[in-house]
Amino acid sequence: CAVKEEDKTTEIFELTEDGRLAAVEWIRQQYESRLDYWEAAPSIKDAVPIVHE
């Protein structure tokens, strides 16, 4: 299932320890600011595995 471009949220961080910490904080803020979205999302436990042959 592909995600539409308009539904994507992105940010760019430096490849440094400060950039890593900033990325962690950004992800936390994204999660907290959209908690309703994440709580309504289907559980990964309900996903159907893809079998590659």
Short mmCIF file of C-alpha atoms in Angstrom, two decimals:
data_model
loop_
_atom_site.label_atom_id
_atom_site.label_comp_id
_atom_site.label_asym_id
_atom_site.label_seq_id
_atom_site.Cartn_x
_atom_site.Cartn_y
_atom_site.Cartn_z
CA CYS A 1 0.00 0.00 0.00
CA ALA A 2 1.62 3.24 -1.12
CA VAL A 3 1.29 6.49 0.81
CA LYS A 4 0.11 9.49 -1.19
CA GLU A 5 2.62 12.34 -1.40
CA GLU A 6 0.20 14.77 0.26
CA ASP A 7 -0.02 12.44 3.28
CA LYS A 8 3.74 12.33 3.85
CA THR A 9 5.53 14.46 6.44
CA THR A 10 9.27 14.83 6.12
CA GLU A 11 12.16 16.67 7.68
CA ILE A 12 15.90 16.66 7.04
CA PHE A 13 18.47 16.37 9.83
CA GLU A 14 22.24 16.59 9.97
CA LEU A 15 24.15 13.31 10.15
CA THR A 16 25.58 14.19 13.54
CA GLU A 17 24.73 13.37 17.14
CA ASP A 18 22.86 16.70 17.41
CA GLY A 19 20.97 15.83 14.24
CA ARG A 20 20.06 12.42 15.63
CA LEU A 21 18.76 13.99 18.83
CA ALA A 22 16.80 16.58 16.82
CA ALA A 23 15.27 13.78 14.73
CA VAL A 24 14.21 11.87 17.85
CA GLU A 25 12.59 15.01 19.27
CA TRP A 26 10.87 15.77 15.94
CA ILE A 27 9.42 12.25 15.75
CA ARG A 28 8.20 12.56 19.35
CA GLN A 29 6.53 15.90 18.58
CA GLN A 30 4.95 14.50 15.41
CA TYR A 31 3.55 11.56 17.36
CA GLU A 32 2.21 13.67 20.23
CA SER A 33 0.66 16.32 17.96
CA ARG A 34 -1.19 13.62 15.94
CA LEU A 35 -2.05 11.18 18.71
CA ASP A 36 -5.65 10.77 17.46
CA TYR A 37 -4.31 9.68 14.05
CA TRP A 38 -1.96 7.10 15.58
CA GLU A 39 -4.56 5.73 17.99
CA ALA A 40 -6.99 5.24 15.07
CA ALA A 41 -4.38 3.53 12.88
CA PRO A 42 -4.61 -0.25 12.49
CA SER A 43 -2.31 -2.31 14.69
CA ILE A 44 0.78 -3.85 13.14
CA LYS A 45 -0.39 -7.05 14.84
CA ASP A 46 -3.36 -7.12 12.45
CA ALA A 47 -1.17 -6.87 9.35
CA VAL A 48 -1.14 -9.70 6.84
CA PRO A 49 2.44 -10.86 6.26
CA ILE A 50 3.82 -10.62 2.75
CA VAL A 51 5.48 -13.85 1.66
CA HIS A 52 8.21 -13.47 -0.95
CA GLU A 53 8.84 -16.59 -2.95
#
